[in-house]
Amino acid sequence: MEQNVKLTKLASCAGCGAKVGAGMLAQLFDGFAAPRDPNLLVGFDHADDAAVYKLADELAIVQTVDFFPPMVDDPYVFGQVAAANALSDLYAMGARPITALNVMAVPEDMPAETVRAMLRGGLDKVTEAGASLAGGHSIYDAEPKYGMAVTGVINPERILTNDGAMAGDVLIYTKPLGLGIASTALQGGIAAPELERAAVQALCTLNRGAAEVMANHHVHACTDITGFGVLGHVLEMVEGAGLAAQIWPEAFELLPDVLDLASLGILPSAVYRNRQYAAPHVAPGDTALALQDVLFDPQTSGGLMMAVDEDDAKALLANLIVAGVPARAVGRMLPQAAREQEHWIFLAERPRDL
């Protein structure tokens, strides 16, 4: 029965493409007083992946919540993707997940087996992460949405934020790009089987393996690439660290067909929101428009973007690949002096030494 429900036909937009734009979020929080509790190490006043609250000298909890409409029709796969996406924020900060709470909205007439398949997918992914599903909350809504509020633990001295990068750091990314474009093609029924298979595999893959390798290297900053796309999230890293960045567009692994789809204008609406937010700070150079669009593409359950010490970059990259993570060196952090007026991110060719 569950396969008779076409989840993507019930959604007006897909996955992280449904997120409020970064520019709008900044406006919504403008003027709000910053939290004053000294134990709140990371709060909403930081453009970071999750909140961090210190409980003891060697223990802090990391909390976040994420949910969205479906980007695939299979409810079990959708449940896995939503859980992997929520857990990703914990991995980006170096935390170990311990609990998860379901956040769900479904149409009142949705078959029970479809809902159960969605919840089962989420549970299986939480179990794979070594965490415990502890409950949740659900409501009726005409458009289905699913995700999780997740909690992890970490030593406060080992927290990774998105603003700790240093000049000279190499940027390493851990998944293929184009997940938003792929979701749009899936929603429109025009995705080739090869693209669907590759996208589902990437969407369902936890960032756990990448995070476990990362913990043993000199990584100064990390974020997961989700709704704001590569350039939106790298802009947050640049702003937070007071630096500039060089991005190598040709260095990214792309999902099959996404460049062709982008050339045809098969893009989620969030590409345009992300471009409006980040493009004023990006010098595109000779990068083709379609490839720029891929860099603005909102990623659902995207990979980790790590800023690693230059001397440790090759070792980190090699160890990620040995662990089965399809990692690529995709850029470098530059000193603030490299900024050219409003341009803080420069698209360029990849150097031969990486």
CSV table of C-alpha atoms in Angstrom, one decimal:
chain,number,residue,atom,x,y,z
A,1,MET,CA,0.0,0.0,0.0
A,2,GLU,CA,2.8,2.4,0.9
A,3,GLN,CA,4.2,2.3,-2.7
A,4,ASN,CA,0.9,3.7,-4.0
A,5,VAL,CA,1.6,7.1,-2.3
A,6,LYS,CA,3.7,9.4,-4.4
A,7,LEU,CA,5.2,11.5,-1.6
A,8,THR,CA,6.9,14.0,-3.9
A,9,LYS,CA,3.5,14.9,-5.4
A,10,LEU,CA,2.3,16.0,-2.0
A,11,ALA,CA,5.2,18.5,-1.6
A,12,SER,CA,5.5,21.9,-3.1
A,13,CYS,CA,9.3,21.8,-2.7
A,14,ALA,CA,11.8,19.1,-1.8
A,15,GLY,CA,14.2,18.5,1.1
A,16,CYS,CA,16.5,21.3,2.3
A,17,GLY,CA,15.3,23.3,-0.7
A,18,ALA,CA,12.3,24.2,1.5
A,19,LYS,CA,14.5,26.1,4.0
A,20,VAL,CA,14.2,29.8,4.7
A,21,GLY,CA,17.0,31.6,2.9
A,22,ALA,CA,20.1,32.6,4.9
A,23,GLY,CA,19.6,36.3,4.2
A,24,MET,CA,16.0,36.2,5.4
A,25,LEU,CA,17.1,34.3,8.6
A,26,ALA,CA,19.6,37.0,9.4
A,27,GLN,CA,16.9,39.6,9.0
A,28,LEU,CA,14.5,37.7,11.2
A,29,PHE,CA,17.0,37.5,14.1
A,30,ASP,CA,18.3,41.0,13.7
A,31,GLY,CA,18.2,42.9,16.9
A,32,PHE,CA,17.5,39.9,19.2
A,33,ALA,CA,19.5,39.9,22.4
A,34,ALA,CA,22.3,37.3,22.4
A,35,PRO,CA,22.0,34.6,25.2
A,36,ARG,CA,23.9,35.4,28.3
A,37,ASP,CA,24.3,32.0,30.0
A,38,PRO,CA,28.1,31.4,30.0
A,39,ASN,CA,27.5,27.7,29.7
A,40,LEU,CA,25.7,28.2,26.3
A,41,LEU,CA,28.9,27.9,24.2
A,42,VAL,CA,27.1,28.1,20.9
A,43,GLY,CA,23.6,29.6,20.5
A,44,PHE,CA,21.4,31.3,17.9
A,45,ASP,CA,23.7,34.2,17.7
A,46,HIS,CA,26.2,32.0,15.9
A,47,ALA,CA,25.5,30.9,12.3
A,48,ASP,CA,26.5,27.4,13.3
A,49,ASP,CA,25.1,23.9,12.8
A,50,ALA,CA,23.9,23.2,16.3
A,51,ALA,CA,23.6,24.6,19.8
A,52,VAL,CA,26.2,23.6,22.4
A,53,TYR,CA,25.6,23.7,26.2
A,54,LYS,CA,28.3,22.9,28.7
A,55,LEU,CA,27.3,20.6,31.5
A,56,ALA,CA,30.7,19.9,33.1
A,57,ASP,CA,34.4,20.6,32.4
A,58,GLU,CA,34.6,17.6,30.1
A,59,LEU,CA,31.0,17.3,28.9
A,60,ALA,CA,28.7,19.3,26.7
A,61,ILE,CA,25.5,18.5,24.9
A,62,VAL,CA,25.0,19.4,21.2
A,63,GLN,CA,21.4,19.9,20.0
A,64,THR,CA,19.7,20.6,16.7
A,65,VAL,CA,16.4,20.0,14.9
A,66,ASP,CA,15.8,19.6,11.2
A,67,PHE,CA,12.8,18.5,9.1
A,68,PHE,CA,11.5,19.0,5.6
A,69,PRO,CA,9.1,17.8,2.9
A,70,PRO,CA,10.0,14.6,0.9
A,71,MET,CA,12.4,14.5,-2.0
A,72,VAL,CA,11.8,10.9,-2.9
A,73,ASP,CA,8.6,8.8,-3.2
A,74,ASP,CA,9.7,5.8,-1.2
A,75,PRO,CA,8.7,6.6,2.5
A,76,TYR,CA,11.3,4.3,4.0
A,77,VAL,CA,14.1,6.0,2.0
A,78,PHE,CA,12.6,9.4,3.0
A,79,GLY,CA,12.8,8.5,6.6
A,80,GLN,CA,16.4,7.5,6.3
A,81,VAL,CA,17.3,10.7,4.5
A,82,ALA,CA,15.6,12.9,7.0
A,83,ALA,CA,17.4,11.2,9.9
A,84,ALA,CA,20.8,11.3,8.3
A,85,ASN,CA,20.3,15.0,7.5
A,86,ALA,CA,19.4,15.8,11.1
A,87,LEU,CA,22.3,13.8,12.5
A,88,SER,CA,24.7,15.5,10.2
A,89,ASP,CA,24.8,18.7,12.2
A,90,LEU,CA,26.1,16.7,15.2
A,91,TYR,CA,28.8,15.1,13.1
A,92,ALA,CA,29.8,18.5,11.7
A,93,MET,CA,30.6,19.7,15.2
A,94,GLY,CA,32.5,16.5,16.2
A,95,ALA,CA,29.7,15.2,18.5
A,96,ARG,CA,28.6,11.7,19.1
A,97,PRO,CA,24.8,11.3,18.7
A,98,ILE,CA,23.0,9.8,21.7
A,99,THR,CA,19.2,10.5,21.3
A,100,ALA,CA,16.7,11.5,18.6
A,101,LEU,CA,13.1,12.7,18.7
A,102,ASN,CA,10.8,12.4,15.7
A,103,VAL,CA,9.2,15.5,14.3
A,104,MET,CA,6.5,14.6,11.8
A,105,ALA,CA,3.5,16.1,9.9
A,106,VAL,CA,1.4,13.9,7.7
A,107,PRO,CA,-2.0,14.1,5.9
A,108,GLU,CA,-4.8,12.6,8.0
A,109,ASP,CA,-5.7,10.2,5.1
A,110,MET,CA,-2.1,9.0,4.5
A,111,PRO,CA,-2.1,5.1,4.8
A,112,ALA,CA,-0.7,3.9,8.1
A,113,GLU,CA,1.8,1.6,6.4
A,114,THR,CA,3.3,4.6,4.6
A,115,VAL,CA,3.7,6.5,7.9
A,116,ARG,CA,5.2,3.4,9.5
A,117,ALA,CA,7.7,3.0,6.7
A,118,MET,CA,8.8,6.6,7.1
A,119,LEU,CA,9.3,6.1,10.8
A,120,ARG,CA,11.1,2.8,10.3
A,121,GLY,CA,13.5,4.5,8.0
A,122,GLY,CA,14.3,7.1,10.6
A,123,LEU,CA,14.7,4.5,13.3
A,124,ASP,CA,17.1,2.4,11.3
A,125,LYS,CA,19.3,5.3,10.5
A,126,VAL,CA,19.4,6.4,14.2
A,127,THR,CA,20.3,2.9,15.1
A,128,GLU,CA,23.1,2.9,12.6
A,129,ALA,CA,24.4,6.0,14.2
A,130,GLY,CA,24.5,4.3,17.6
A,131,ALA,CA,21.9,6.5,19.1
A,132,SER,CA,18.5,5.9,20.6
A,133,LEU,CA,15.1,7.0,19.4
A,134,ALA,CA,13.3,8.4,22.4
A,135,GLY,CA,9.9,9.6,21.1
A,136,GLY,CA,8.8,12.7,19.3
A,137,HIS,CA,5.8,14.8,18.2
A,138,SER,CA,3.4,14.5,15.2
A,139,ILE,CA,0.6,16.6,13.7
A,140,TYR,CA,-1.7,16.4,10.8
A,141,ASP,CA,-0.8,18.6,7.7
A,142,ALA,CA,-1.8,18.5,4.1
A,143,GLU,CA,1.9,18.3,3.1
A,144,PRO,CA,4.1,15.6,4.7
A,145,LYS,CA,7.2,16.6,6.6
A,146,TYR,CA,9.6,14.6,8.6
A,147,GLY,CA,12.8,15.1,10.6
A,148,MET,CA,14.3,14.9,14.0
A,149,ALA,CA,15.5,16.8,17.0
A,150,VAL,CA,18.8,15.2,17.9
A,151,THR,CA,21.2,15.4,20.8
A,152,GLY,CA,24.9,14.5,21.0
A,153,VAL,CA,27.7,14.7,23.5
A,154,ILE,CA,31.2,16.1,23.2
A,155,ASN,CA,34.2,17.4,25.3
A,156,PRO,CA,33.9,21.2,25.2
A,157,GLU,CA,37.6,21.4,24.3
A,158,ARG,CA,37.0,19.4,21.1
A,159,ILE,CA,34.0,21.3,19.6
A,160,LEU,CA,34.3,22.1,15.9
A,161,THR,CA,32.5,25.3,14.8
A,162,ASN,CA,32.2,26.8,11.3
A,163,ASP,CA,34.2,29.9,12.2
A,164,GLY,CA,37.5,28.4,13.3
A,165,ALA,CA,39.3,28.2,9.9
A,166,MET,CA,42.8,29.6,9.5
A,167,ALA,CA,44.5,31.1,6.5
A,168,GLY,CA,46.2,28.3,4.4
A,169,ASP,CA,43.7,25.6,5.5
A,170,VAL,CA,42.6,23.2,2.7
A,171,LEU,CA,38.9,22.7,2.3
A,172,ILE,CA,37.9,19.0,1.9
A,173,TYR,CA,34.4,18.0,1.0
A,174,THR,CA,33.0,14.5,1.5
A,175,LYS,CA,30.0,13.8,-0.8
A,176,PRO,CA,29.1,14.3,-4.5
A,177,LEU,CA,27.3,17.6,-5.3
A,178,GLY,CA,23.9,18.1,-7.0
A,179,LEU,CA,21.5,16.6,-4.5
A,180,GLY,CA,19.0,19.5,-4.8
A,181,ILE,CA,19.0,19.4,-8.6
A,182,ALA,CA,18.6,15.6,-8.4
A,183,SER,CA,15.7,16.0,-6.0
A,184,THR,CA,14.0,18.4,-8.5
A,185,ALA,CA,14.5,15.9,-11.3
A,186,LEU,CA,13.1,13.1,-9.2
A,187,GLN,CA,10.1,15.2,-8.2
A,188,GLY,CA,9.5,16.0,-11.9
A,189,GLY,CA,9.9,12.4,-13.0
A,190,ILE,CA,12.8,13.1,-15.3
A,191,ALA,CA,15.7,11.7,-13.3
A,192,ALA,CA,17.6,8.8,-15.1
A,193,PRO,CA,17.9,5.6,-13.1
A,194,GLU,CA,21.6,6.1,-12.6
A,195,LEU,CA,21.0,9.6,-11.1
A,196,GLU,CA,18.3,8.2,-8.8
A,197,ARG,CA,20.5,5.4,-7.6
A,198,ALA,CA,23.5,7.7,-6.9
A,199,ALA,CA,21.4,10.4,-5.3
A,200,VAL,CA,19.6,7.9,-2.9
A,201,GLN,CA,23.0,6.4,-1.9
A,202,ALA,CA,24.4,9.8,-1.1
A,203,LEU,CA,21.3,11.0,0.6
A,204,CYS,CA,21.1,8.0,2.9
A,205,THR,CA,24.8,8.0,3.9
A,206,LEU,CA,25.6,9.1,7.4
A,207,ASN,CA,28.5,11.5,7.9
A,208,ARG,CA,29.6,9.3,10.7
A,209,GLY,CA,32.6,7.7,8.9
A,210,ALA,CA,33.8,11.1,7.7
A,211,ALA,CA,33.5,12.5,11.2
A,212,GLU,CA,35.3,9.6,12.8
A,213,VAL,CA,38.3,10.1,10.5
A,214,MET,CA,38.2,13.9,10.9
A,215,ALA,CA,38.5,13.5,14.7
A,216,ASN,CA,42.1,12.2,14.3
A,217,HIS,CA,43.3,15.2,12.2
A,218,HIS,CA,44.1,18.9,12.6
A,219,VAL,CA,40.8,20.2,11.4
A,220,HIS,CA,40.2,23.8,12.5
A,221,ALA,CA,36.5,24.2,11.3
A,222,CYS,CA,33.8,22.2,9.8
A,223,THR,CA,30.2,22.5,8.6
A,224,ASP,CA,27.8,20.3,6.7
A,225,ILE,CA,26.7,21.6,3.3
A,226,THR,CA,22.9,21.7,3.3
A,227,GLY,CA,20.2,24.2,2.4
A,228,PHE,CA,22.5,27.2,1.6
A,229,GLY,CA,24.6,25.3,-0.9
A,230,VAL,CA,28.4,25.2,-1.0
A,231,LEU,CA,28.9,28.9,-1.6
A,232,GLY,CA,26.4,29.9,1.1
A,233,HIS,CA,27.9,27.7,3.8
A,234,VAL,CA,31.5,28.6,2.8
A,235,LEU,CA,30.5,32.3,3.0
A,236,GLU,CA,29.5,31.6,6.6
A,237,MET,CA,32.9,30.0,7.3
A,238,VAL,CA,34.6,33.0,5.7
A,239,GLU,CA,32.6,35.6,7.6
A,240,GLY,CA,33.0,33.9,10.9
A,241,ALA,CA,36.8,33.5,10.5
A,242,GLY,CA,37.4,36.9,9.0
A,243,LEU,CA,39.1,35.3,6.0
A,244,ALA,CA,38.7,34.9,2.2
A,245,ALA,CA,38.5,31.6,0.3
A,246,GLN,CA,39.3,30.1,-3.0
A,247,ILE,CA,37.0,27.4,-4.3
A,248,TRP,CA,37.9,25.0,-7.1
A,249,PRO,CA,34.6,24.2,-8.9
A,250,GLU,CA,36.1,21.5,-11.2
A,251,ALA,CA,37.4,19.6,-8.1
A,252,PHE,CA,34.0,18.5,-6.8
A,253,GLU,CA,32.5,15.2,-7.6
A,254,LEU,CA,29.1,15.7,-9.3
A,255,LEU,CA,26.2,13.3,-9.4
A,256,PRO,CA,25.5,11.9,-12.8
A,257,ASP,CA,23.6,14.3,-15.2
A,258,VAL,CA,23.3,17.2,-12.8
A,259,LEU,CA,25.5,19.6,-14.9
A,260,ASP,CA,23.3,18.9,-17.9
A,261,LEU,CA,20.1,19.4,-15.8
A,262,ALA,CA,21.5,22.7,-14.5
A,263,SER,CA,22.2,23.8,-18.1
A,264,LEU,CA,18.6,23.1,-18.9
A,265,GLY,CA,17.4,25.1,-16.0
A,266,ILE,CA,16.2,22.1,-13.9
A,267,LEU,CA,16.9,23.9,-10.6
A,268,PRO,CA,15.2,24.1,-7.2
A,269,SER,CA,14.0,27.6,-6.3
A,270,ALA,CA,16.4,27.7,-3.4
A,271,VAL,CA,19.3,28.0,-6.0
A,272,TYR,CA,18.0,31.5,-6.7
A,273,ARG,CA,17.7,32.4,-3.0
A,274,ASN,CA,21.2,31.1,-2.3
A,275,ARG,CA,22.6,33.1,-5.3
A,276,GLN,CA,20.9,36.3,-4.1
A,277,TYR,CA,22.4,35.8,-0.6
A,278,ALA,CA,26.0,34.7,-1.5
A,279,ALA,CA,26.7,35.9,-5.1
A,280,PRO,CA,27.6,39.5,-4.1
A,281,HIS,CA,30.6,38.1,-2.3
A,282,VAL,CA,31.6,35.6,-5.0
A,283,ALA,CA,34.0,36.4,-7.9
A,284,PRO,CA,33.0,33.7,-10.4
A,285,GLY,CA,36.0,34.0,-12.8
A,286,ASP,CA,35.5,31.9,-15.9
A,287,THR,CA,33.2,29.3,-14.1
A,288,ALA,CA,30.3,28.3,-16.4
A,289,LEU,CA,26.9,29.4,-15.1
A,290,ALA,CA,25.6,25.8,-14.8
A,291,LEU,CA,28.5,24.9,-12.6
A,292,GLN,CA,27.9,28.0,-10.5
A,293,ASP,CA,24.3,26.9,-10.1
A,294,VAL,CA,25.6,23.5,-8.8
A,295,LEU,CA,27.6,25.4,-6.2
A,296,PHE,CA,24.5,27.3,-5.1
A,297,ASP,CA,22.4,24.1,-5.1
A,298,PRO,CA,20.8,23.3,-1.7
A,299,GLN,CA,22.1,19.9,-0.5
A,300,THR,CA,19.8,17.7,1.5
A,301,SER,CA,21.9,15.4,3.7
A,302,GLY,CA,25.0,16.8,2.2
A,303,GLY,CA,28.6,16.1,3.1
A,304,LEU,CA,31.1,17.7,5.5
A,305,MET,CA,33.2,20.7,4.5
A,306,MET,CA,36.4,20.5,6.6
A,307,ALA,CA,39.0,23.2,6.9
A,308,VAL,CA,42.2,21.3,7.7
A,309,ASP,CA,45.7,22.4,8.4
A,310,GLU,CA,47.6,22.5,5.1
A,311,ASP,CA,50.3,20.1,6.4
A,312,ASP,CA,47.7,17.5,7.3
A,313,ALA,CA,45.4,17.8,4.3
A,314,LYS,CA,46.9,15.0,2.2
A,315,ALA,CA,46.9,12.6,5.1
A,316,LEU,CA,43.2,13.4,5.9
A,317,LEU,CA,42.2,13.0,2.3
A,318,ALA,CA,44.0,9.7,2.1
A,319,ASN,CA,42.4,8.4,5.3
A,320,LEU,CA,38.9,9.5,4.2
A,321,ILE,CA,39.3,7.6,1.0
A,322,VAL,CA,40.5,4.5,2.7
A,323,ALA,CA,37.4,4.7,5.0
A,324,GLY,CA,35.2,4.7,1.9
A,325,VAL,CA,34.4,8.4,2.0
A,326,PRO,CA,34.4,10.0,-1.5
A,327,ALA,CA,36.3,13.0,-0.4
A,328,ARG,CA,37.9,15.7,-2.6
A,329,ALA,CA,40.1,18.7,-1.9
A,330,VAL,CA,37.9,21.6,-3.2
A,331,GLY,CA,39.4,24.9,-2.0
A,332,ARG,CA,41.7,26.8,0.3
A,333,MET,CA,41.2,29.5,3.0
A,334,LEU,CA,43.0,32.7,2.3
A,335,PRO,CA,44.0,35.6,4.5
A,336,GLN,CA,41.6,38.5,4.9
A,337,ALA,CA,44.0,40.7,2.8
A,338,ALA,CA,43.0,38.5,-0.2
A,339,ARG,CA,39.5,40.1,-0.2
A,340,GLU,CA,38.8,42.4,-3.1
A,341,GLN,CA,36.2,44.9,-1.8
A,342,GLU,CA,32.9,42.8,-1.5
A,343,HIS,CA,34.4,39.7,-3.1
A,344,TRP,CA,35.5,37.2,-0.4
A,345,ILE,CA,35.2,33.9,-2.3
A,346,PHE,CA,37.1,33.3,-5.6
A,347,LEU,CA,36.3,30.5,-8.0
A,348,ALA,CA,39.5,29.3,-9.6
A,349,GLU,CA,41.3,26.3,-11.1
A,350,ARG,CA,42.6,23.7,-8.7
A,351,PRO,CA,46.4,23.8,-8.1
A,352,ARG,CA,48.3,20.8,-9.2
A,353,ASP,CA,49.8,20.1,-5.8
A,354,LEU,CA,46.4,18.9,-4.3
